[in-house]
XYZ file of C-alpha atoms in Angstrom:
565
model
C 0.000 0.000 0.000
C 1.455 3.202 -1.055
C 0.480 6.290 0.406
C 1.696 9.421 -1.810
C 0.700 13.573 -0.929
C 0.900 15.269 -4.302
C 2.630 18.995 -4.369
C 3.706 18.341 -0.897
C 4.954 21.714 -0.034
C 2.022 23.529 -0.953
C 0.235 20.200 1.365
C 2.328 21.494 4.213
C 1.417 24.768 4.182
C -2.271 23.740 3.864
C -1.711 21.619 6.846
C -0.534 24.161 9.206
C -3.010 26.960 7.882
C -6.093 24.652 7.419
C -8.262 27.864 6.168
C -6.106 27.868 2.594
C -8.047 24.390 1.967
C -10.647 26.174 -0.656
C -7.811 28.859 -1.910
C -5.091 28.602 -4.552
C -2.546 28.093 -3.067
C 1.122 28.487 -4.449
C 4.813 28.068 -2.747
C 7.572 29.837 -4.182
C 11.496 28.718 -3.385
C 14.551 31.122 -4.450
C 16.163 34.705 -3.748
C 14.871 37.538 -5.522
C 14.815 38.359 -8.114
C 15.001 34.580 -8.726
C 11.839 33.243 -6.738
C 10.249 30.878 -8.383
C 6.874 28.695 -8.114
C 7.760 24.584 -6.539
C 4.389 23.466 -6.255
C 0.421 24.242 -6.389
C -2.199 22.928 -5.242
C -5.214 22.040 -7.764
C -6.940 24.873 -7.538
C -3.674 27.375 -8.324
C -2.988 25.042 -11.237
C -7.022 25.641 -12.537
C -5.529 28.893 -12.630
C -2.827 28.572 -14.427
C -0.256 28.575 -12.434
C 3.020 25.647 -13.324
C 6.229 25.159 -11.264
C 9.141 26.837 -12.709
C 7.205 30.459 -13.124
C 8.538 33.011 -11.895
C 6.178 34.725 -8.470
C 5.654 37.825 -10.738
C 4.033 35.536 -12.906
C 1.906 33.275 -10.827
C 0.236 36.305 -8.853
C -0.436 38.083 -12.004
C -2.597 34.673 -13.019
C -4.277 33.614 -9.696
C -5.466 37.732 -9.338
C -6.709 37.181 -13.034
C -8.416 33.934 -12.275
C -9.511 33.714 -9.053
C -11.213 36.209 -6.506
C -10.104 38.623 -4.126
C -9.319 37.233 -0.910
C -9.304 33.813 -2.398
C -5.679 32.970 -3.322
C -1.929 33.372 -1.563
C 1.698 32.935 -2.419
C 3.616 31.075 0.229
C 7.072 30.720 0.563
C 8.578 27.044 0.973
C 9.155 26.225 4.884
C 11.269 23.410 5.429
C 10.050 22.895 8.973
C 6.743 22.898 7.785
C 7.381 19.888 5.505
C 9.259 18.107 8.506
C 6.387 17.995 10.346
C 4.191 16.917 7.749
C 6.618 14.079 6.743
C 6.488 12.587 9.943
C 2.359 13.185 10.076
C 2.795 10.565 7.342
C 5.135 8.493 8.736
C 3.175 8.119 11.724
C -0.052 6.938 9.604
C 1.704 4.191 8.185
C 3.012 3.168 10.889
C -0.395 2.771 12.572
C -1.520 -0.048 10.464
C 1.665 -1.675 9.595
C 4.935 -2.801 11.131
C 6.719 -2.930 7.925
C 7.090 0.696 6.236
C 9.700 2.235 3.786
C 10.448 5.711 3.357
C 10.284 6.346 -0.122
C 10.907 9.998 -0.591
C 9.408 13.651 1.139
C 5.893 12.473 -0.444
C 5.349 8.938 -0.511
C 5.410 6.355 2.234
C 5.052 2.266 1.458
C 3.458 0.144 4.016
C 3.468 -3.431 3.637
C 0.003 -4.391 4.779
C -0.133 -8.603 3.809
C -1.388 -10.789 6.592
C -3.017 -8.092 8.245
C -6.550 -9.503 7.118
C -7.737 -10.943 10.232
C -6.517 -8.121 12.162
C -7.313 -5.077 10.479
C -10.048 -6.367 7.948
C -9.434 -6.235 4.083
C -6.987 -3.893 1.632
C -10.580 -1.661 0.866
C -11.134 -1.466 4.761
C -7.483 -0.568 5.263
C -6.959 1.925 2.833
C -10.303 3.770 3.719
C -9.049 4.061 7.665
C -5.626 5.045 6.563
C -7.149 7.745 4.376
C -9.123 8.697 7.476
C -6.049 8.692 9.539
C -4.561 10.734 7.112
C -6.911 13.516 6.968
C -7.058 13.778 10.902
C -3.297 14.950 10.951
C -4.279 17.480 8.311
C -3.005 15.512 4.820
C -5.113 14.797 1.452
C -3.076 11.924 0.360
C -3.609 9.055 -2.294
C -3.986 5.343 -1.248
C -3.232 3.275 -3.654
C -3.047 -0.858 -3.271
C -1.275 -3.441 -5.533
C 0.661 -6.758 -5.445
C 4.028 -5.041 -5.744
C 5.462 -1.737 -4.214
C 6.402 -0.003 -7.925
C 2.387 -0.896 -8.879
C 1.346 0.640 -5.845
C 3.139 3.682 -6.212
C 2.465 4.432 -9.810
C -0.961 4.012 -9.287
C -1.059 6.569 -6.444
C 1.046 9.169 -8.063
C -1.323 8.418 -11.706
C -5.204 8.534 -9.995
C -6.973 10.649 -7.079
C -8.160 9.132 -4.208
C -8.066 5.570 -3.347
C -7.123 2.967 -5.679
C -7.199 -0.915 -5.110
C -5.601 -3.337 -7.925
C -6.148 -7.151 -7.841
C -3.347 -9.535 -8.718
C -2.752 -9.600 -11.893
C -4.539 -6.646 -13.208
C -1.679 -4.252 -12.870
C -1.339 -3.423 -16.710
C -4.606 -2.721 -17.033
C -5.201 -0.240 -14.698
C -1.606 0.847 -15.040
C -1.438 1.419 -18.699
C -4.335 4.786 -19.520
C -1.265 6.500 -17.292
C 1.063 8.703 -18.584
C 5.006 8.082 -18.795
C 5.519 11.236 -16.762
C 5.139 9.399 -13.823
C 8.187 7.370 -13.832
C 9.858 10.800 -13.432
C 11.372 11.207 -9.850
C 8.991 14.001 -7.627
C 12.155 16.751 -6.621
C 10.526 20.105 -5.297
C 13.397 22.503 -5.990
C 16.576 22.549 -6.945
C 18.694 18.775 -6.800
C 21.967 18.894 -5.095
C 22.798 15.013 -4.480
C 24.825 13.748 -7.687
C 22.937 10.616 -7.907
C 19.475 12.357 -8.097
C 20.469 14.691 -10.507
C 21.937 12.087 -12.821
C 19.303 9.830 -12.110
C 16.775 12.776 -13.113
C 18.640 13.885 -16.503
C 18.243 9.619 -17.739
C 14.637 10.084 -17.532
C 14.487 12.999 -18.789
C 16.382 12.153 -21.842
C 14.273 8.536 -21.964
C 11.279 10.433 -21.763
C 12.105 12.932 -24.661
C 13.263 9.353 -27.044
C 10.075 8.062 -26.128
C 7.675 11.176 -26.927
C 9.545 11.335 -30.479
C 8.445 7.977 -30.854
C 4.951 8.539 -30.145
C 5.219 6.390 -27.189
C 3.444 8.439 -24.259
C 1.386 6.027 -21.966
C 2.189 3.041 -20.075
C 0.133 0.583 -22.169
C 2.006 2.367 -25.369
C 5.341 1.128 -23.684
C 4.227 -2.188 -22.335
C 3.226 -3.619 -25.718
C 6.957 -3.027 -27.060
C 9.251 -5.948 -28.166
C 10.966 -6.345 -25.120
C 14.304 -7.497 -27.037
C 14.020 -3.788 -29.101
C 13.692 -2.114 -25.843
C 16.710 -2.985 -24.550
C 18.759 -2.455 -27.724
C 17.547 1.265 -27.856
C 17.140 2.168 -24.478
C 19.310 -0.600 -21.858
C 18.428 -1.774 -18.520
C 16.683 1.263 -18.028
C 13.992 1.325 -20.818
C 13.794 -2.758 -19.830
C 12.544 -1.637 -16.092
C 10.266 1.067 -17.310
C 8.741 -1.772 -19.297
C 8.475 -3.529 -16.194
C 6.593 -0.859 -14.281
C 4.299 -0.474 -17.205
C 3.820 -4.165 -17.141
C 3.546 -4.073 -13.210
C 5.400 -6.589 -12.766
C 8.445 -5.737 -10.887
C 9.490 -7.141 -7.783
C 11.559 -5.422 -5.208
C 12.616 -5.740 -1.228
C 11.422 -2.917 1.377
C 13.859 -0.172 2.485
C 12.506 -0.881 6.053
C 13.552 1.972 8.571
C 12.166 2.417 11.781
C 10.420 5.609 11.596
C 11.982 8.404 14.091
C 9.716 9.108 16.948
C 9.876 13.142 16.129
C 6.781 14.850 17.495
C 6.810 18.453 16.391
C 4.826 21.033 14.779
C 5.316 24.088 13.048
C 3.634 27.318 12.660
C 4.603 30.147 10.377
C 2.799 33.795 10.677
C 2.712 35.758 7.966
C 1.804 38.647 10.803
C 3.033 39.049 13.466
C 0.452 37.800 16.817
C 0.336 40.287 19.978
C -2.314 38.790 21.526
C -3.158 35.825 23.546
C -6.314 34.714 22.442
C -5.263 33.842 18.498
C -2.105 32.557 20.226
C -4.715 30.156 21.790
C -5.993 29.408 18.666
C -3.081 28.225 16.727
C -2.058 26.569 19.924
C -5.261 24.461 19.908
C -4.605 23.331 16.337
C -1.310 22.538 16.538
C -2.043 20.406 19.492
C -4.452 18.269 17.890
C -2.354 17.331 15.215
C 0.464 16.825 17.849
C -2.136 14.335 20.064
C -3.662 12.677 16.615
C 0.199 11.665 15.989
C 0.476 10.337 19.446
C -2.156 8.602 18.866
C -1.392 6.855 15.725
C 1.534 5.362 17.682
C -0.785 4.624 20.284
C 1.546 6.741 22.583
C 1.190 9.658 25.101
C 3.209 12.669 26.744
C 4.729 13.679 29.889
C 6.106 16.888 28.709
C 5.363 19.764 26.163
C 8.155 22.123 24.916
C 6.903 25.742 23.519
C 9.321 27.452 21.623
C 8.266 31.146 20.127
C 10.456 33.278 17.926
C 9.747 37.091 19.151
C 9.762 39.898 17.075
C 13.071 41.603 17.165
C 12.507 45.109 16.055
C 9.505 45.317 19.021
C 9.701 45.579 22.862
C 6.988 45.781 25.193
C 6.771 44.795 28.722
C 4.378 41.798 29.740
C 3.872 41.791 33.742
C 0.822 40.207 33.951
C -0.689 42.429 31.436
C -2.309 41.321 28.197
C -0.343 40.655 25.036
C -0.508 43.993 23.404
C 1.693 46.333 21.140
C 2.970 48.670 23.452
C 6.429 50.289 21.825
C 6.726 52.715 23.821
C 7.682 50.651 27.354
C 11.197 49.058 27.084
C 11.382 45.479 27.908
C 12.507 43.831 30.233
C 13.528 40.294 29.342
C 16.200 39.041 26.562
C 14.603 39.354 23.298
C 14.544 36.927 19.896
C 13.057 33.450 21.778
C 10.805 32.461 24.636
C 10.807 28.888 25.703
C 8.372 27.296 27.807
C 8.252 23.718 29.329
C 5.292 21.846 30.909
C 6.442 18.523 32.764
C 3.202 16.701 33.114
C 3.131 14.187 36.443
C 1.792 11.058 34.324
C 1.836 10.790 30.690
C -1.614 12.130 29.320
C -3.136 12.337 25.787
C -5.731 14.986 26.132
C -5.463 18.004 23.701
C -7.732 20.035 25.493
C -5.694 20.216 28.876
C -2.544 20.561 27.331
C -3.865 23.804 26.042
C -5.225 25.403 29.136
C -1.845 24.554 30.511
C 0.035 26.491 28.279
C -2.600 29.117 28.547
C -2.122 29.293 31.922
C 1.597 29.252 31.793
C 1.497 32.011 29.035
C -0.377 34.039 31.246
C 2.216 33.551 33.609
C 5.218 34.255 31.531
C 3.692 36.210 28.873
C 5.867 36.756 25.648
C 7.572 39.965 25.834
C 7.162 40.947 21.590
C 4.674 39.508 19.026
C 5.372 36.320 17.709
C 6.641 35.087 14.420
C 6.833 31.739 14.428
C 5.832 28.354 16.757
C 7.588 25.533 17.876
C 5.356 22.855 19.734
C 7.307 19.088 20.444
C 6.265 16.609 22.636
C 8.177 13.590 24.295
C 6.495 10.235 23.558
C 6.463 8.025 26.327
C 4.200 5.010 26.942
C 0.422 5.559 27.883
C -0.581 5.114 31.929
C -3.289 2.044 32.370
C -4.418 2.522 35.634
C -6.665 -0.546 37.384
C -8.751 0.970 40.351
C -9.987 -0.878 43.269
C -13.056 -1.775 44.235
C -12.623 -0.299 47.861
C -10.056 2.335 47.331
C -11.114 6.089 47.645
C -11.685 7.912 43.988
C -8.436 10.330 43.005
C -9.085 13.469 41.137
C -8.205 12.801 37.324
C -4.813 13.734 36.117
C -5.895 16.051 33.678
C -7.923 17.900 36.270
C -5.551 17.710 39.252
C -2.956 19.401 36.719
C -5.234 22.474 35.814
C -5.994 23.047 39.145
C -2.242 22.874 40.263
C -1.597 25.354 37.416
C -4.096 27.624 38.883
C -3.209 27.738 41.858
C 0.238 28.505 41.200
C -0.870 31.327 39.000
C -1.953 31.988 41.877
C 0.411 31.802 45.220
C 3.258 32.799 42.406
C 4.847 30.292 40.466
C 5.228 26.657 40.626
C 7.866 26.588 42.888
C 5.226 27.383 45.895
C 3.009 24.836 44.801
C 3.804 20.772 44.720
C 5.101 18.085 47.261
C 7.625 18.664 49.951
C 10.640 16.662 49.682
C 12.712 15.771 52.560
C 16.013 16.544 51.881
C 19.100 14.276 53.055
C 20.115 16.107 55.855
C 20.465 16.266 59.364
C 19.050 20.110 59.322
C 15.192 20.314 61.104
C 12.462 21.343 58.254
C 14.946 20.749 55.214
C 13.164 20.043 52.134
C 12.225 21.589 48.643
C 9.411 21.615 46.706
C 9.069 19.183 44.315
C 5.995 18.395 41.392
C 3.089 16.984 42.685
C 2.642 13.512 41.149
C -0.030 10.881 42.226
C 1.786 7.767 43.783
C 0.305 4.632 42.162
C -2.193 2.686 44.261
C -0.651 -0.378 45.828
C -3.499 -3.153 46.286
C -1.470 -5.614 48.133
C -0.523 -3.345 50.651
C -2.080 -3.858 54.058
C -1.531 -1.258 57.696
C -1.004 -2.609 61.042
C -2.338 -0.160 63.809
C -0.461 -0.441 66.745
C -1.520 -0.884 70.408
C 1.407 1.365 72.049
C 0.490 4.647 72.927
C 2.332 7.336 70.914
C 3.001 11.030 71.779
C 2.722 13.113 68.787
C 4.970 16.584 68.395
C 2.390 19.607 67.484
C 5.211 21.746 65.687
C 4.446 25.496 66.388
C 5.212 26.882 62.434
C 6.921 29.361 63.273
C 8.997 28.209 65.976
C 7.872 30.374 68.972
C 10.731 32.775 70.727
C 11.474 32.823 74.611
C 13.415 33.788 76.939
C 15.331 30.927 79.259
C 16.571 31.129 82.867
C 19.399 28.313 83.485
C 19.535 26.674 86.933
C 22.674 24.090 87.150
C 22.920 23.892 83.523
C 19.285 23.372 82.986
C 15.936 25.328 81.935
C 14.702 27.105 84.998
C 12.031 29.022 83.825
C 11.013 29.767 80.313
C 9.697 33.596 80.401
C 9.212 36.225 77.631
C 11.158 37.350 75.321
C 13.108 39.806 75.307
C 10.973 41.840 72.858
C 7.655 41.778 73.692
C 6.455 42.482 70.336
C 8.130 39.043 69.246
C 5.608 37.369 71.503
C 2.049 36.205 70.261
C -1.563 34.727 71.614
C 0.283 31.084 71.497
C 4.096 31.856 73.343
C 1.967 34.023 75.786
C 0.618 30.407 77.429
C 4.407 29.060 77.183
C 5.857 30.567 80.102
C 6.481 29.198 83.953
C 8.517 27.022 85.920
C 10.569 23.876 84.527
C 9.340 21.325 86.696
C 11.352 18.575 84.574
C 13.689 18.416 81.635
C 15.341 16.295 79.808
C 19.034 16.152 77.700
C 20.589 18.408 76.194
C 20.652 16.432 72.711
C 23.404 18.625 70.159
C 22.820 18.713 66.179
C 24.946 20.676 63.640
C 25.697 20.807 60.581
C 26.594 22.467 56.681
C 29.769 23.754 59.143
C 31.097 23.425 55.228
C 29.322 26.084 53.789
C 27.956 29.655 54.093
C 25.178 29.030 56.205
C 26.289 26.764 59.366
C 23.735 25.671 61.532
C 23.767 23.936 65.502
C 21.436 24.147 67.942
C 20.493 22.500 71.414
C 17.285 20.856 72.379
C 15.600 20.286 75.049
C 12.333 18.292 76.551
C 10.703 19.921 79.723
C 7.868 20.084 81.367
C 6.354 23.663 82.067
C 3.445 24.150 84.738
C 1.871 27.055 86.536
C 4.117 28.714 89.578
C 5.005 26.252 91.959
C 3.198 23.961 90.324
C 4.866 19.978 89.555
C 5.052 17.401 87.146
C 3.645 13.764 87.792
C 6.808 12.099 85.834
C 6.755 8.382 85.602
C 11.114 8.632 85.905
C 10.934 10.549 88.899
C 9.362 9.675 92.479
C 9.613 13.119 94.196
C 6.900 14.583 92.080
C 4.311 11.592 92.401
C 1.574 13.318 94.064
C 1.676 17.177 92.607
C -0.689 18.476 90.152
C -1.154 16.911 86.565
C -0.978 20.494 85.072
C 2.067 20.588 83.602
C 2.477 20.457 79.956
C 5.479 19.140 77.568
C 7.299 21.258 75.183
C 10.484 20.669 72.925
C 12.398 23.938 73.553
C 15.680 24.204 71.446
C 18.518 27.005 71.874
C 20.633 28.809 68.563
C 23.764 28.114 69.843
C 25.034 30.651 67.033
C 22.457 33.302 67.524
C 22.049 32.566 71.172
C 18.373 32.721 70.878
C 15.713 30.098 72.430
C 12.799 29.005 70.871
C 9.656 26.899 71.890
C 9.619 24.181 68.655
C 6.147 21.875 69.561
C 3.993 20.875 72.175
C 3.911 17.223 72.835
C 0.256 15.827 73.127
């Protein structure tokens, strides 16, 4: 099954700007005053437009024959094409294993033994032609015994084609012999293309001065004549007229390149057609995904700024304002979205990047879009029947984007991470990602009591009277201003204590840390602790209350850390 785009470049441009579908549309290549037409689409050509004329030329025709408003000139984008390329590449290679990479236009799948599977060569070419026209292509299907057949037969007729063994010079020969000619768009540079090019050229000149001009013309030839005039080469022409040619598959694994392409032709300044183009792009990005039944965990934004404008975004809308100076590099803005589990959902990815644009707004119009995606392998989660419901990924994610929009960035917003050190309260935020549910996984409550710190966030400052090298009293601060409803209820007499215990640390660095911590009990004045280590205080009042208190031993400072309950 050969699957072949005709004018490709003026294809890719359609693709990214879907609205040119109904225009003429034509793409010019070349440096003025040498710009010159590549390709057309069917409509341009109606008009009169060939490759090889000059742009002068071509808009001079399509304003003759076609309304205002209702053709464009293009120039040739190479990225454009990329894209497109491996749009097509990625629809082969969802219905067959076995593909080839013929040239920039044409793509061979070999699609025998996938009856059962996928259902007959009719059924398969009609979803590959759907396939195809979800990533934004008009291709031709064509089917045939042999790979040549198939691809003659989708460069020669429209739409889908099917040929049954055997009937390959039939259907072949009503053709013309200009399709044996190899599709270049442009100037050749590789030697063996251009020489290759120039022998049909010069074959297909002998053969039009022989009145030879269709396949069927050259398939009835003596075969023994054809090879005395024209070689091996006139001898395999025969053969594809014939259709009867047998060749191996170039098989190549197809690159897993996920990237799109926008062009403007004007310059955007404003974040709601950004949207727009965004919202395209990403459906072509998540219909290729899909066709290698993959998904994403990150999206990379890449946007090539105006130069020649500045403006400055805080927050503000994306408008043309000139006259404020920026304040961020010009030429690029690049933008990253790491997604916690790999999702396939075009419509969240773009109220991330809303979000994040929003954010980080671009700091000039735009010229020109980069979108890529990483492919990694879809998540297949299996719930249980007695486990809580989780918020949905996709919805978990906007609302994390939200609220960092709103707290102010994503650093303040995620999962603390402990960090491996001795230091109290280390940690860093970190991207909030759903663990996954463990089913086996069973919890033991235990029967021993356990006392449970109440951390006072911040840590509350006192003032501490030492007795014998040990809390006395814990009192105010020295400031009373640094005191608060909660350290107002801290103070009174130590009526037990235990350690000191002594941490430090990072004594390598800038910021060394040690400190000294204590466990006491503090009651009312003259009031005592019932301690289970200590028999002199058996029969006082149970009103005493247990704190961690913990000194700065670099500031000097003491501070009340938690209450134990």
């Amino acid at each position: 099954m050969c699957v072949h785009v005709p004018e490709f470049p003026a294809e890719a441009v359609v693709r990214a700007e879907p609205e040119l579908r109904e225009h003429a549309v034509a793409v010019v290549e070349g440096a003025p005053p040498l710009v010159t037409v590549v390709a057309c689409n069917e409509r341009a050509r109606a008009a009169g437009v060939e490759p090889c004329m000059t742009e002068m030329q071509a808009q001079e025709r399509l304003r003759l024959a076609c309304e205002p408003g209702r053709w464009q000139v293009k120039r040739r984008s190479p990225d454009q094409e990329d894209a497109a390329h491996f749009a097509l590449l990625d629809c082969a290679c969802a219905f067959s294993p076995r593909v080839e990479d013929t040239s920039l236009d044409t793509v061979i799948a070999n699609i025998s033994g996938l009856d059962q599977l996928l259902g007959n060569p009719v059924k398969i070419a009609h979803d590959l032609m759907a396939r195809c026209s979800q990533v934004g292509l008009q291709a031709r299907i064509a089917v045939a015994a042999n790979a040549d057949a198939a691809i003659h037969a989708a460069r020669g007729y429209a739409g889908m084609t099917v040929i049954p063994a055997g009937d390959e010079a039939k259907r072949l020969g009503p053709l013309r012999l200009e399709i044996f000619l190899p599709t270049h768009y442009g100037k050749i540079k590789d030697k063996k293309q251009k020489l290759a090019a120039e022998t049909a050229a010069q074959m297909l000149a002998t053969l039009d001065r022989w009145g030879i001009r269709t396949l069927h013309q050259l398939a009835v030839l003596p075969e023994v004549a054809v090879v005395e005039r024209l070689g091996q080469n006139g001898l395999q022409w025969q053969r594809y007229a014939l259709g009867i040619s047998q060749r191996e598959l170039k098989l190549a694994e197809a690159p897993l390149k996920f990237e799109e392409v926008c062009e403007l032709e004007y310059p955007v300044d404003l974040l709601e057609p950004l949207a727009f183009l965004l919202s395209r792009m990403l459906e072509q990005l998540c219909a290729r995904l899909q066709s290698r039944a993959l998904a994403t965990h990150e999206l990379r934004l890449k946007l090539q700024l105006d130069p020649n404008v500045t403006v400055d975004r805080e927050g503000l809308p994306l408008e043309l304002e000139p006259h404020i100076a920026s304040r961020e590099p010009r030429g690029f803005l690049e933008r990253t979205l790491k997604l916690p589990v790999p999702m396939l959902d075009a419509k969240t990815f773009l109220k991330l990047l809303q979000l994040d644009l929003k954010a980080n707004p671009p700091t000039a119009p735009i010229l020109k879009l980069w979108l890529s995606a990483e492919p990694v392998r879809p998540r297949f989660d299996q719930h249980g029947l007695f486990l809580s419901l989780t918020p949905e990924p996709q919805k978990l994610e906007i609302t994390l984007a939200r609220l960092a929009g709103v707290v102010g960035g994503q650093g303040n917003v995620g999962a603390a991470e402990v960090l491996d050190t001795h230091r109290p309260d280390a940690f860093r935020m970190t991207r909030f990602a759903p663990p996954a549910p463990n089913y086996f996984a069973s919890s033991f409550a235990s029967s021993r009591p356990m006392s449970v710190l109440r951390r006072f966030r911040p840590p509350q400052p006192v003032s501490v009277l030492m007795m014998a090298g040990k809390p006395g009293t814990v009192g105010a601060p020295r400031s009373l201003a640094q005191a608060d409803d909660i350290s107002r209820t801290l103070y009174g007499e130590v009526v037990w204590c235990a350690g000191p215990w002594h941490i430090s640390g990072e004594w390598w660095n800038q910021e060394p840390w040690q400190r000294e911590e204590w466990d006491v009990a503090i009651g009312e004045l003259n009031a005592g602790f019932v301690s289970r280590r200590s028999d002199e205080s058996r029969n006082a009042n149970q009103r005493a209350r247990l704190y961690r208190l913990y000194r700065d031993v670099l500031a000097g400072t003491w501070f009340v850390e938690g209450e134990y309950d």
